[in-house]
Backbone as a chain_set.jsonl record, in Angstrom:
{"seq": "MSTSVISKALKITGQLESTENIQIDGQVEGDVKGVNVKIGNGARVKGTVSGEEVEVSGTVDGKVEAKKVILTGTARMSGDVMQDDIKIENGAYSD", "coords": {"N": [[262.561, -55.476, 20.119], [263.029, -58.219, 18.006], [264.505, -58.706, 14.71], [263.851, -60.506, 11.83], [265.887, -61.566, 9.191], [265.969, -61.8, 5.723], [268.348, -62.717, 3.666], [270.349, -61.379, 0.888], [271.145, -63.568, -0.554], [269.109, -65.392, -0.453], [266.218, -66.954, -1.83], [262.868, -67.209, -1.502], [259.991, -69.203, -1.693], [256.717, -69.055, -0.909], [254.667, -68.43, 2.025], [255.503, -65.897, 4.371], [255.431, -65.26, 7.794], [255.529, -63.367, 10.733], [255.702, -62.532, 14.218], [257.276, -60.518, 14.845], [259.659, -58.058, 13.612], [260.49, -57.848, 10.08], [263.104, -57.992, 7.739], [263.743, -57.794, 4.415], [266.067, -58.679, 2.079], [266.508, -60.274, -0.01], [264.748, -62.384, -2.304], [261.256, -62.921, -2.433], [258.589, -64.972, -3.179], [255.467, -64.816, -2.553], [253.18, -64.166, 0.181], [253.926, -61.71, 2.698], [254.02, -61.088, 6.11], [254.374, -59.094, 8.926], [255.406, -57.231, 11.887], [256.845, -54.647, 11.627], [257.847, -54.218, 8.38], [260.503, -54.292, 6.173], [261.485, -53.759, 2.926], [264.315, -54.194, 1.343], [266.727, -52.26, -0.619], [267.083, -53.433, -3.84], [265.875, -55.797, -3.196], [263.136, -58.096, -3.835], [259.679, -58.626, -3.891], [256.966, -60.678, -4.587], [253.784, -60.583, -4.118], [251.455, -60.111, -1.366], [252.241, -57.626, 0.984], [252.181, -57.026, 4.373], [251.695, -55.222, 7.463], [252.248, -53.339, 10.534], [253.867, -51.151, 9.917], [255.221, -50.581, 6.751], [258.059, -50.424, 4.828], [259.316, -49.677, 1.723], [262.041, -50.156, -0.278], [262.931, -51.591, -2.309], [261.554, -53.72, -4.806], [258.112, -54.292, -5.175], [255.675, -56.414, -6.282], [252.592, -56.509, -6.134], [250.177, -56.259, -3.48], [250.255, -53.768, -0.885], [249.596, -53.518, 2.507], [249.157, -51.577, 5.262], [249.367, -49.666, 8.344], [251.118, -47.516, 8.218], [252.909, -46.529, 5.393], [255.946, -46.388, 3.679], [257.505, -45.272, 0.856], [260.541, -45.346, -0.434], [263.098, -43.481, -2.244], [264.123, -45.362, -4.026], [262.178, -47.197, -4.433], [260.041, -49.479, -6.164], [256.923, -49.987, -7.115], [254.222, -52.034, -7.868], [251.02, -52.361, -7.874], [248.232, -52.347, -5.523], [247.975, -50.003, -2.799], [247.119, -50.007, 0.499], [246.496, -47.966, 3.148], [246.81, -45.995, 6.191], [248.474, -43.866, 6.52], [250.876, -42.383, 4.407], [254.123, -42.051, 2.991], [255.918, -40.762, 0.379], [258.913, -40.722, -1.216], [260.996, -38.64, -3.336], [261.631, -39.957, -6.529], [260.563, -42.483, -6.169], [258.635, -45.095, -7.666], [255.469, -45.914, -8.812], [252.894, -47.882, -10.153]], "CA": [[261.957, -56.469, 19.259], [263.987, -58.796, 17.061], [264.23, -58.604, 13.286], [264.245, -61.641, 11.006], [266.476, -61.05, 7.961], [266.073, -62.659, 4.549], [269.538, -62.135, 3.04], [270.391, -61.262, -0.573], [271.407, -64.879, -1.143], [267.943, -66.258, -0.319], [264.979, -66.818, -2.601], [261.874, -67.996, -0.782], [258.67, -69.344, -2.294], [255.775, -69.418, 0.147], [254.207, -67.355, 2.901], [256.298, -65.565, 5.556], [254.654, -64.571, 8.817], [256.29, -63.214, 11.967], [255.137, -61.634, 15.232], [258.313, -59.507, 15.033], [259.996, -57.315, 12.395], [261.101, -58.603, 8.98], [263.924, -57.246, 6.773], [263.941, -58.631, 3.239], [267.1, -58.212, 1.166], [266.525, -61.233, -1.111], [263.529, -62.486, -3.107], [260.163, -63.706, -1.863], [257.378, -65.154, -3.976], [254.444, -65.194, -1.59], [252.78, -63.081, 1.064], [254.804, -61.41, 3.828], [253.304, -60.401, 7.176], [255.172, -58.884, 10.123], [255.056, -55.997, 12.59], [257.443, -53.677, 10.705], [258.446, -54.96, 7.27], [261.344, -53.469, 5.3], [261.921, -54.382, 1.677], [265.57, -53.495, 1.087], [267.11, -51.863, -1.976], [267.503, -54.615, -4.578], [265.008, -56.924, -2.836], [261.941, -58.224, -4.678], [258.589, -59.412, -3.317], [255.803, -60.86, -5.443], [252.723, -61.012, -3.22], [250.943, -59.073, -0.477], [253.099, -57.295, 2.126], [251.346, -56.36, 5.37], [252.251, -55.005, 8.788], [251.942, -52.033, 11.116], [254.606, -50.22, 9.069], [255.925, -51.23, 5.644], [258.963, -49.526, 4.12], [259.748, -50.309, 0.479], [263.169, -49.568, -0.995], [263.132, -52.475, -3.448], [260.438, -53.898, -5.736], [256.961, -55.075, -4.732], [254.687, -56.684, -7.316], [251.455, -57.003, -5.365], [249.498, -55.3, -2.62], [250.838, -53.407, 0.407], [248.575, -53.149, 3.479], [249.803, -51.191, 6.519], [248.941, -48.385, 8.906], [252.036, -46.522, 7.662], [253.687, -47.025, 4.261], [257.014, -45.494, 3.225], [258.133, -45.642, -0.408], [261.774, -44.565, -0.537], [263.446, -43.044, -3.587], [264.477, -46.487, -4.887], [261.034, -48.121, -4.443], [259.314, -49.78, -7.392], [255.692, -50.582, -6.605], [253.223, -52.359, -8.871], [249.885, -52.945, -7.165], [247.467, -51.452, -4.661], [248.491, -49.657, -1.476], [246.06, -49.727, 1.464], [247.226, -47.399, 4.274], [246.267, -44.831, 6.898], [249.46, -42.797, 6.36], [251.863, -42.769, 3.396], [255.193, -41.111, 2.669], [256.539, -41.133, -0.888], [260.092, -39.901, -1.465], [261.317, -38.386, -4.743], [262.255, -41.068, -7.232], [259.757, -43.693, -6.032], [257.818, -45.363, -8.837], [254.296, -46.743, -8.534], [251.905, -47.886, -11.23]], "C": [[262.983, -56.937, 18.235], [263.538, -58.594, 15.621], [264.73, -59.859, 12.592], [264.725, -61.099, 9.672], [266.503, -62.141, 6.9], [267.198, -62.054, 3.706], [269.432, -62.122, 1.518], [270.548, -62.618, -1.242], [270.178, -65.787, -1.143], [266.833, -65.912, -1.289], [263.98, -67.757, -1.954], [260.576, -68.011, -1.576], [257.739, -69.848, -1.206], [255.487, -68.227, 1.025], [255.158, -67.175, 4.082], [255.407, -64.833, 6.539], [255.456, -64.559, 10.108], [255.549, -62.284, 12.922], [256.148, -60.545, 15.579], [258.558, -58.803, 13.703], [260.642, -58.226, 11.366], [261.862, -57.642, 8.08], [264.175, -58.189, 5.614], [264.968, -57.974, 2.328], [267.204, -59.124, -0.055], [265.235, -61.195, -1.901], [262.514, -63.366, -2.403], [259.032, -63.751, -2.87], [256.335, -65.709, -3.043], [254.163, -64.014, -0.685], [253.731, -62.954, 2.251], [254.002, -60.626, 4.857], [254.19, -60.329, 8.41], [254.705, -57.633, 10.831], [255.537, -54.828, 11.737], [258.164, -54.481, 9.639], [259.225, -53.986, 6.405], [261.771, -54.303, 4.104], [263.142, -53.595, 1.225], [265.794, -53.168, -0.38], [267.656, -53.093, -2.702], [266.677, -55.847, -4.256], [263.77, -56.919, -3.716], [260.928, -59.12, -3.975], [257.457, -59.463, -4.327], [254.713, -61.454, -4.566], [252.255, -59.836, -2.388], [251.896, -58.882, 0.698], [252.236, -56.54, 3.123], [252.047, -56.278, 6.707], [251.778, -53.681, 9.342], [252.582, -50.939, 10.264], [255.347, -51.013, 8.009], [256.755, -50.167, 4.936], [259.511, -50.261, 2.907], [260.889, -49.502, -0.129], [263.479, -50.382, -2.244], [261.894, -52.518, -4.325], [259.354, -54.758, -5.096], [255.998, -55.18, -5.907], [253.512, -57.338, -6.602], [250.891, -55.893, -4.511], [250.312, -55.022, -1.359], [249.697, -52.937, 1.306], [249.26, -52.836, 4.801], [249.183, -49.909, 7.046], [249.796, -47.266, 8.335], [252.861, -47.176, 6.569], [254.701, -45.96, 3.879], [257.565, -46.068, 1.926], [259.359, -44.757, -0.563], [262.061, -44.239, -1.999], [263.793, -44.162, -4.547], [263.335, -47.493, -5.022], [260.442, -48.255, -5.836], [258.098, -50.587, -6.981], [254.722, -50.823, -7.746], [252.082, -53.081, -8.163], [249.221, -51.912, -6.283], [248.191, -51.197, -3.345], [247.304, -49.274, -0.602], [246.748, -49.242, 2.739], [246.42, -46.308, 4.949], [247.158, -43.624, 6.644], [250.492, -43.262, 5.34], [252.873, -41.648, 3.198], [255.855, -41.619, 1.397], [257.691, -40.183, -1.149], [260.286, -39.702, -2.961], [262.037, -39.581, -5.34], [261.479, -42.365, -7.143], [258.863, -43.857, -7.251], [256.681, -46.293, -8.451], [253.385, -46.7, -9.745], [250.691, -48.66, -10.85]], "O": [[263.718, -56.128, 17.668], [262.365, -58.345, 15.344], [265.891, -60.239, 12.744], [264.053, -60.26, 9.072], [266.986, -63.249, 7.134], [267.02, -60.997, 3.101], [268.555, -62.759, 0.934], [270.124, -62.796, -2.384], [270.199, -66.847, -1.77], [266.542, -64.742, -1.54], [264.217, -68.962, -1.866], [260.117, -66.979, -2.066], [257.94, -70.927, -0.65], [256.006, -67.135, 0.794], [255.572, -68.146, 4.716], [254.706, -63.892, 6.167], [255.994, -65.582, 10.533], [254.855, -61.363, 12.491], [255.921, -59.745, 16.487], [257.762, -58.932, 12.773], [261.257, -59.236, 11.707], [261.335, -56.597, 7.698], [264.752, -59.261, 5.795], [264.769, -56.853, 1.861], [267.898, -58.8, -1.019], [264.681, -60.124, -2.149], [262.852, -64.413, -1.851], [258.57, -62.719, -3.356], [256.304, -66.908, -2.765], [254.828, -62.982, -0.771], [254.268, -63.945, 2.745], [253.377, -59.618, 4.526], [254.695, -61.345, 8.889], [253.713, -57.028, 10.427], [254.72, -54.094, 11.18], [258.998, -55.33, 9.954], [258.685, -52.976, 5.953], [262.332, -55.39, 4.241], [263.018, -52.456, 0.776], [265.142, -53.722, -1.265], [268.596, -53.726, -2.221], [266.764, -56.848, -4.967], [263.391, -55.889, -4.273], [261.255, -60.217, -3.522], [257.037, -58.436, -4.859], [254.699, -62.655, -4.296], [252.613, -58.691, -2.667], [252.311, -59.852, 1.333], [251.624, -55.53, 2.775], [252.87, -57.124, 7.055], [250.999, -52.976, 8.701], [251.946, -49.94, 9.93], [256.02, -51.996, 8.317], [256.231, -49.142, 4.499], [260.098, -51.335, 3.036], [260.732, -48.325, -0.454], [264.2, -49.922, -3.13], [261.257, -51.493, -4.566], [259.639, -55.821, -4.544], [255.558, -54.17, -6.458], [253.445, -58.561, -6.481], [251.106, -54.714, -4.793], [250.973, -55.914, -0.827], [248.921, -52.062, 0.921], [249.877, -53.714, 5.403], [248.554, -49.158, 6.301], [249.285, -46.197, 8.003], [253.444, -48.241, 6.774], [254.368, -44.78, 3.767], [258.034, -47.206, 1.891], [259.235, -43.555, -0.797], [261.335, -44.682, -2.89], [263.769, -43.957, -5.76], [263.504, -48.534, -5.659], [260.352, -47.285, -6.588], [258.221, -51.733, -6.549], [254.43, -49.906, -8.513], [252.174, -54.277, -7.887], [249.599, -50.74, -6.29], [248.919, -52.053, -2.843], [246.57, -48.336, -0.915], [247.5, -49.996, 3.358], [245.477, -45.763, 4.375], [246.675, -42.495, 6.56], [250.94, -44.408, 5.394], [252.533, -40.465, 3.232], [256.302, -42.764, 1.337], [257.485, -38.977, -1.288], [259.8, -40.498, -3.765], [262.942, -40.146, -4.727], [261.699, -43.267, -7.95], [258.386, -42.869, -7.809], [256.903, -47.336, -7.835], [253.127, -45.634, -10.304], [249.754, -48.767, -11.642]]}, "num_chains": 1, "name": "protein.A"}
């Protein structure tokens, strides 16, 4: 399965939706929906992030909805998390 990459140089305003994986290294203001969604270290999303699996290493200001959620040690989460399974590494911050 392919992965669509939003590079560090990109700032997107609006909704992103893909039937494949999404890797976000830049900034998105809007909802993001993919199969597996990775929010990279230093990336920022303001909106709802949803998918089968969502891994957050950057900042999410909004809701995360996924079957499996991973908050890495660099994750900064502000909002609700709706999940079946969650893994939170040391250092992750959620309020």
